[in-house]
Amino acid sequence: MVLQPSERHYRDWNHRRLGPWCSPTGSPAPLSCETGCGEGSWILVCRLLVPTQVSLLSMEEDIDTRKINNSFLRDHSYATEADIISTVEFNHTGELLATGDKGGRVVIFQREQESKNQVHRRGEYNVYSTFQSHEPEFDYLKSLEIEEKINKIRWLPQQNAAYFLLSTNDKTVKLWKVSERDKRPEGYNLKDEEGRLRDPATITTLRVPVLRPMDLMVEATPRRVFANAHTYHINSISVNSDYETYMSADDLRINLWNFEITNQSFNIVDIKPANMEELTEVITAAEFHPHHCNTFVYSSSKGTIRLCDMRASALCDRHTKFFEEPEDPSNRSFFSEIISSISDVKFSHSGRYIMTRDYLTVKVWDLNMENRPIETYQVHDYLRSKLCSLYENDCIFDKFECVWNGSDSVIMTGSYNNFFRMFDRNTKRDVTLEASRENSKPRAILKPRKVCVGGKRRKDEISVDSLDFSKKILHTAWHPSENIIAVAATNNLYIFQDKVN
Amino acid sequence: MLPPPFPDWLWMLSKGLKRKREEEEEKEPLAVDAWWLDPGHAAVAQAPQAVASSSLFDLSVLKLHHSLQQSEPDLRHLVLVVNTLRRIQASMAPAAALPPVPSPPAAPSVADNLLASSDAALSASMASLLEDLSHIEGLSQAPQPLADEGPPGRSIGGAAPSLGALDLLGPATGCLLDDGLEGLFEDIDTSMYDNELWAPASEGLKPVPEDGPGKEEAPELDEAELDYLMDVLVGTQALERPPGPGR
């Protein structure tokens, strides 16, 4: 029995900004058995929202979530900036889906269990746990406010009944334990039923406390806090395949931690120049190899990727491999460097490839070939002629993420206008889909979208100048084994599933 | 909808600028792949290529300024903007064409002679701007040594005895900004164990930059002063559009 966002959430939650997540709207899809070509038909499974004001309006009633969604959230003014989703991550089985937001909150969704009575509900994700991971902090030494926005969440592989995840803001990484409690001890000798201590002198008999079932409670507790190790802003965390260590990367340094030790970390990469005036490059993302616990990669703002082996030396300032594609002289402009800046790097599940995202493309690299990628996919090349304008409004600095599907055959990344793109590496086909309220009816098949770059615009196409650049899909996630994807659009989380025909 | 962009010609010029520079010796007309550029287009006919990069330069300076106004600047954003500024500046200054000018011209020239005349003025102003930026409260760790090097201050007419900025215009060392960058990045590098006490940034967003030596103006860098700066940098030509809000 999974906890519904019912009275418990509403009653206990008193944070000024935060309200619980709604349970999903939309009906779930039939189970998809296919993996592979993700370019099939995608349908909306559920759209999960944050009704910020709900808890204020009605605490005890059983709220009709459909009514909430229709009446409140159509009006954007009810969604606060704190609700903007800043990271999305499935756990290793895909049973859980975690999101972090700008308000420092983590919300975990759990997949609906398959049951004979409600087989049609499989594939739907419901709220499992909500907790405040990071609070806004003030660094008194530097007179700086530290944002509570969750930059990344990474799950640990499950080793017992509890779930563990790492969440980080700009400065501090935390290890959270999420566990279920469905029994509680009753019949203490020294405490009465209300928990008050009894005077031992009044005790005449002894009894053995027994465990009695209780309503399922999901609790999240911070188990470790890894702080004070980063001068600059943390952009990545990555759990090592040894499950004992993980790394955190900021603009100039990468640190290696042991999960058990919070007061010490090893610095394994340091690109800070002796003279800061010589600074021309920063670290933008980093990840451990999925199988080799000594290997990791990190990307830079100059469009390069370095692969390092921790066995070579304690400080991995000298890379083992250096991946860089030569600049295309015909495309050179003032903005060449900015658009080459890599915003995300991901190993394939096989560990043979890495995928990088820069402003206009996604590239797949073979670890054995450093001089150029083996595949390049254009995400939104029609923006190439708009770079000046995108520089002016800072959109050119947006950091898009990219993800592999479970079999490494399809890659996905986001774009503007709430569009996201999928590329099938085998068939070389691609599709553009949209995550938006207006265009998504539950169980309706998503219609592929097309951007018109010039000349006559067809009926269903949208012209480049009509794109909404405030609606950007920066964060997406793909279920580790099934064709289920989670797409974050501002404060909305869309879950889509590949429909089996 | 895209926010109000630069004029169309500016978009393409920004792309074609590099190519133009390479072809400079051959004195070819603006060789930009520009199907929309009507030869009779008034803007194209009048606007020298220099203005395009100059506008980008101004925009980048504004971004730099805005970035530094943050209590904790985004290092990636800063580095990318600075590198872009370097590129723009490198393309604006013809290689070794300018003899070192002992003192900048008394008044900035009009746009048609932008490159030749205002380079010195540009660099002098840039140095002073960066010096001012490095004085923004909360960023400075120590009294700026730049002050001792005698930057010209806001006024274009001031002498630039050190010419540290001008010397760096040469292609070998590349960047004018190196001088000012020292203050720029150094200040961002604040060790967490540094015990120096800074005055907390007042009002959060509005820094209080120190003006050049000898000037005791109103402490806030408001719009009027920015406009003045812009005028100084591009001569009397106003920007086509008001500067964007940045991030």
PDB file of C-alpha atoms in Angstrom, chain A residues 139 141-146 170-171 228-233 251-253 272 275-284 301-302 327 330-338 341-343 384-386 388-394 396-399 464-469, chain B residues 1-6 10-15 17-19 22 53 56 59-60 63 71-77 79-81 83-88 91 178 181-182 185-186 188-201 241-247:
ATOM      1  CA  ASP A 139      27.815  31.946   4.354  1.00  0.00           C
ATOM      2  CA  LEU A 141      32.436  34.599   6.023  1.00  0.00           C
ATOM      3  CA  LYS A 142      31.762  35.637   2.487  1.00  0.00           C
ATOM      4  CA  SER A 143      28.419  37.312   2.986  1.00  0.00           C
ATOM      5  CA  LEU A 144      26.881  35.074   0.407  1.00  0.00           C
ATOM      6  CA  GLU A 145      23.592  33.340   0.225  1.00  0.00           C
ATOM      7  CA  ILE A 146      23.831  29.709  -0.791  1.00  0.00           C
ATOM      8  CA  ASP A 170      25.801  24.356  -4.928  1.00  0.00           C
ATOM      9  CA  LYS A 171      27.924  23.539  -1.922  1.00  0.00           C
ATOM     10  CA  ASN A 228      32.755  22.469   3.136  1.00  0.00           C
ATOM     11  CA  ALA A 229      34.660  20.862   0.336  1.00  0.00           C
ATOM     12  CA  HIS A 230      33.740  23.074  -2.574  1.00  0.00           C
ATOM     13  CA  THR A 231      34.677  26.670  -3.101  1.00  0.00           C
ATOM     14  CA  TYR A 232      32.805  26.847  -6.383  1.00  0.00           C
ATOM     15  CA  HIS A 233      29.402  25.618  -7.475  1.00  0.00           C
ATOM     16  CA  ASP A 251      33.697  24.553 -11.691  1.00  0.00           C
ATOM     17  CA  LEU A 252      37.355  23.952 -10.998  1.00  0.00           C
ATOM     18  CA  ARG A 253      37.741  20.864  -8.843  1.00  0.00           C
ATOM     19  CA  LYS A 272      42.395  26.148 -11.011  1.00  0.00           C
ATOM     20  CA  ASN A 275      46.835  33.010 -11.473  1.00  0.00           C
ATOM     21  CA  MET A 276      43.113  33.307 -11.702  1.00  0.00           C
ATOM     22  CA  GLU A 277      43.602  35.796 -14.485  1.00  0.00           C
ATOM     23  CA  GLU A 278      44.666  32.870 -16.647  1.00  0.00           C
ATOM     24  CA  LEU A 279      41.357  31.138 -16.143  1.00  0.00           C
ATOM     25  CA  THR A 280      39.800  30.313 -19.477  1.00  0.00           C
ATOM     26  CA  GLU A 281      38.072  27.011 -18.899  1.00  0.00           C
ATOM     27  CA  VAL A 282      35.824  25.432 -16.265  1.00  0.00           C
ATOM     28  CA  ILE A 283      34.562  21.947 -15.527  1.00  0.00           C
ATOM     29  CA  THR A 284      30.968  21.531 -16.595  1.00  0.00           C
ATOM     30  CA  SER A 301      33.373  24.791 -21.173  1.00  0.00           C
ATOM     31  CA  LYS A 302      35.639  24.567 -24.212  1.00  0.00           C
ATOM     32  CA  GLU A 327      36.338  23.320 -35.014  1.00  0.00           C
ATOM     33  CA  SER A 330      32.740  27.299 -41.937  1.00  0.00           C
ATOM     34  CA  ASN A 331      30.713  27.592 -38.757  1.00  0.00           C
ATOM     35  CA  ARG A 332      33.081  29.778 -36.862  1.00  0.00           C
ATOM     36  CA  SER A 333      31.670  32.810 -35.107  1.00  0.00           C
ATOM     37  CA  PHE A 334      32.119  34.818 -31.965  1.00  0.00           C
ATOM     38  CA  PHE A 335      29.900  32.314 -30.231  1.00  0.00           C
ATOM     39  CA  SER A 336      31.768  29.209 -31.268  1.00  0.00           C
ATOM     40  CA  GLU A 337      33.179  28.621 -27.861  1.00  0.00           C
ATOM     41  CA  ILE A 338      29.954  29.206 -26.016  1.00  0.00           C
ATOM     42  CA  SER A 341      30.596  24.302 -24.099  1.00  0.00           C
ATOM     43  CA  ILE A 342      29.455  20.882 -22.954  1.00  0.00           C
ATOM     44  CA  SER A 343      26.491  20.969 -20.598  1.00  0.00           C
ATOM     45  CA  ARG A 384      22.429  28.694 -35.401  1.00  0.00           C
ATOM     46  CA  SER A 385      21.404  31.879 -37.139  1.00  0.00           C
ATOM     47  CA  LYS A 386      19.893  33.271 -33.964  1.00  0.00           C
ATOM     48  CA  CYS A 388      23.379  36.673 -31.346  1.00  0.00           C
ATOM     49  CA  SER A 389      19.886  37.079 -30.031  1.00  0.00           C
ATOM     50  CA  LEU A 390      20.217  34.038 -27.825  1.00  0.00           C
ATOM     51  CA  TYR A 391      23.410  35.490 -26.481  1.00  0.00           C
ATOM     52  CA  GLU A 392      21.648  38.692 -25.648  1.00  0.00           C
ATOM     53  CA  ASN A 393      18.911  37.002 -23.655  1.00  0.00           C
ATOM     54  CA  ASP A 394      21.344  34.510 -22.116  1.00  0.00           C
ATOM     55  CA  ILE A 396      22.817  30.487 -25.163  1.00  0.00           C
ATOM     56  CA  PHE A 397      24.048  29.615 -21.688  1.00  0.00           C
ATOM     57  CA  ASP A 398      21.222  27.165 -20.978  1.00  0.00           C
ATOM     58  CA  LYS A 399      22.459  23.786 -19.851  1.00  0.00           C
ATOM     59  CA  VAL A 464      11.373  29.466 -35.370  1.00  0.00           C
ATOM     60  CA  ASP A 465      10.264  32.936 -34.394  1.00  0.00           C
ATOM     61  CA  SER A 466       7.218  31.576 -32.616  1.00  0.00           C
ATOM     62  CA  LEU A 467       9.199  29.350 -30.298  1.00  0.00           C
ATOM     63  CA  ASP A 468       8.850  30.116 -26.646  1.00  0.00           C
ATOM     64  CA  PHE A 469      12.354  30.324 -25.251  1.00  0.00           C
TER      65      PHE A 469
ATOM     66  CA  MET B   1       8.576  34.819 -29.514  1.00  0.00           C
ATOM     67  CA  LEU B   2      12.157  35.786 -29.568  1.00  0.00           C
ATOM     68  CA  PRO B   3      12.898  38.811 -27.461  1.00  0.00           C
ATOM     69  CA  PRO B   4      13.683  41.990 -29.349  1.00  0.00           C
ATOM     70  CA  PRO B   5      16.799  40.975 -31.206  1.00  0.00           C
ATOM     71  CA  PHE B   6      19.501  42.943 -32.753  1.00  0.00           C
ATOM     72  CA  LEU B  10      23.880  42.334 -36.994  1.00  0.00           C
ATOM     73  CA  TRP B  11      23.117  38.638 -36.607  1.00  0.00           C
ATOM     74  CA  MET B  12      24.717  37.744 -39.841  1.00  0.00           C
ATOM     75  CA  LEU B  13      27.532  40.206 -39.450  1.00  0.00           C
ATOM     76  CA  SER B  14      28.472  38.575 -36.221  1.00  0.00           C
ATOM     77  CA  LYS B  15      28.849  35.347 -38.097  1.00  0.00           C
ATOM     78  CA  LEU B  17      32.910  39.006 -39.194  1.00  0.00           C
ATOM     79  CA  LYS B  18      35.699  36.500 -38.947  1.00  0.00           C
ATOM     80  CA  ARG B  19      35.565  35.780 -42.620  1.00  0.00           C
ATOM     81  CA  GLU B  22      40.558  37.269 -43.195  1.00  0.00           C
ATOM     82  CA  SER B  53      31.371  43.893 -33.344  1.00  0.00           C
ATOM     83  CA  LEU B  56      28.537  42.893 -29.433  1.00  0.00           C
ATOM     84  CA  LEU B  59      26.739  43.829 -24.905  1.00  0.00           C
ATOM     85  CA  SER B  60      29.456  41.556 -23.615  1.00  0.00           C
ATOM     86  CA  LYS B  63      27.007  41.011 -19.391  1.00  0.00           C
ATOM     87  CA  SER B  71      27.018  38.084  -5.078  1.00  0.00           C
ATOM     88  CA  GLU B  72      28.618  34.895  -6.309  1.00  0.00           C
ATOM     89  CA  PRO B  73      29.163  35.058 -10.060  1.00  0.00           C
ATOM     90  CA  ASP B  74      28.547  31.994 -12.139  1.00  0.00           C
ATOM     91  CA  LEU B  75      32.100  31.120 -13.088  1.00  0.00           C
ATOM     92  CA  ARG B  76      31.163  29.338 -16.297  1.00  0.00           C
ATOM     93  CA  HIS B  77      29.083  32.256 -17.489  1.00  0.00           C
ATOM     94  CA  VAL B  79      34.572  32.695 -18.329  1.00  0.00           C
ATOM     95  CA  LEU B  80      32.524  32.255 -21.485  1.00  0.00           C
ATOM     96  CA  VAL B  81      31.633  35.936 -21.653  1.00  0.00           C
ATOM     97  CA  ASN B  83      36.500  34.617 -23.748  1.00  0.00           C
ATOM     98  CA  THR B  84      33.903  35.924 -26.165  1.00  0.00           C
ATOM     99  CA  LEU B  85      34.926  39.462 -25.350  1.00  0.00           C
ATOM    100  CA  ARG B  86      38.488  38.541 -26.156  1.00  0.00           C
ATOM    101  CA  ARG B  87      37.472  37.182 -29.515  1.00  0.00           C
ATOM    102  CA  ILE B  88      35.464  40.249 -30.347  1.00  0.00           C
ATOM    103  CA  SER B  91      38.704  41.004 -34.328  1.00  0.00           C
ATOM    104  CA  ASP B 178      44.316  40.632 -18.919  1.00  0.00           C
ATOM    105  CA  LEU B 181      41.141  40.356 -15.305  1.00  0.00           C
ATOM    106  CA  GLU B 182      43.633  40.131 -12.556  1.00  0.00           C
ATOM    107  CA  PHE B 185      39.072  36.574 -11.164  1.00  0.00           C
ATOM    108  CA  GLU B 186      41.315  37.030  -8.245  1.00  0.00           C
ATOM    109  CA  ILE B 188      36.213  35.693  -7.141  1.00  0.00           C
ATOM    110  CA  ASP B 189      38.717  33.235  -5.806  1.00  0.00           C
ATOM    111  CA  THR B 190      37.869  33.574  -2.184  1.00  0.00           C
ATOM    112  CA  SER B 191      39.330  30.865  -0.052  1.00  0.00           C
ATOM    113  CA  MET B 192      36.840  29.572   2.427  1.00  0.00           C
ATOM    114  CA  TYR B 193      39.400  29.957   5.114  1.00  0.00           C
ATOM    115  CA  ASP B 194      40.163  33.513   4.287  1.00  0.00           C
ATOM    116  CA  ASN B 195      39.636  35.567   7.383  1.00  0.00           C
ATOM    117  CA  GLU B 196      39.468  38.935   5.776  1.00  0.00           C
ATOM    118  CA  LEU B 197      36.308  40.662   6.672  1.00  0.00           C
ATOM    119  CA  TRP B 198      34.437  42.331   3.924  1.00  0.00           C
ATOM    120  CA  ALA B 199      31.657  44.795   4.335  1.00  0.00           C
ATOM    121  CA  PRO B 200      28.558  42.923   3.313  1.00  0.00           C
ATOM    122  CA  ALA B 201      27.147  43.901  -0.032  1.00  0.00           C
ATOM    123  CA  ARG B 241      18.359  48.891 -28.764  1.00  0.00           C
ATOM    124  CA  PRO B 242      18.527  49.229 -25.067  1.00  0.00           C
ATOM    125  CA  PRO B 243      20.718  46.590 -23.523  1.00  0.00           C
ATOM    126  CA  GLY B 244      18.998  43.348 -22.682  1.00  0.00           C
ATOM    127  CA  PRO B 245      18.378  42.349 -19.112  1.00  0.00           C
ATOM    128  CA  GLY B 246      20.900  39.584 -19.302  1.00  0.00           C
ATOM    129  CA  ARG B 247      20.216  36.643 -16.982  1.00  0.00           C
TER     130      ARG B 247
END
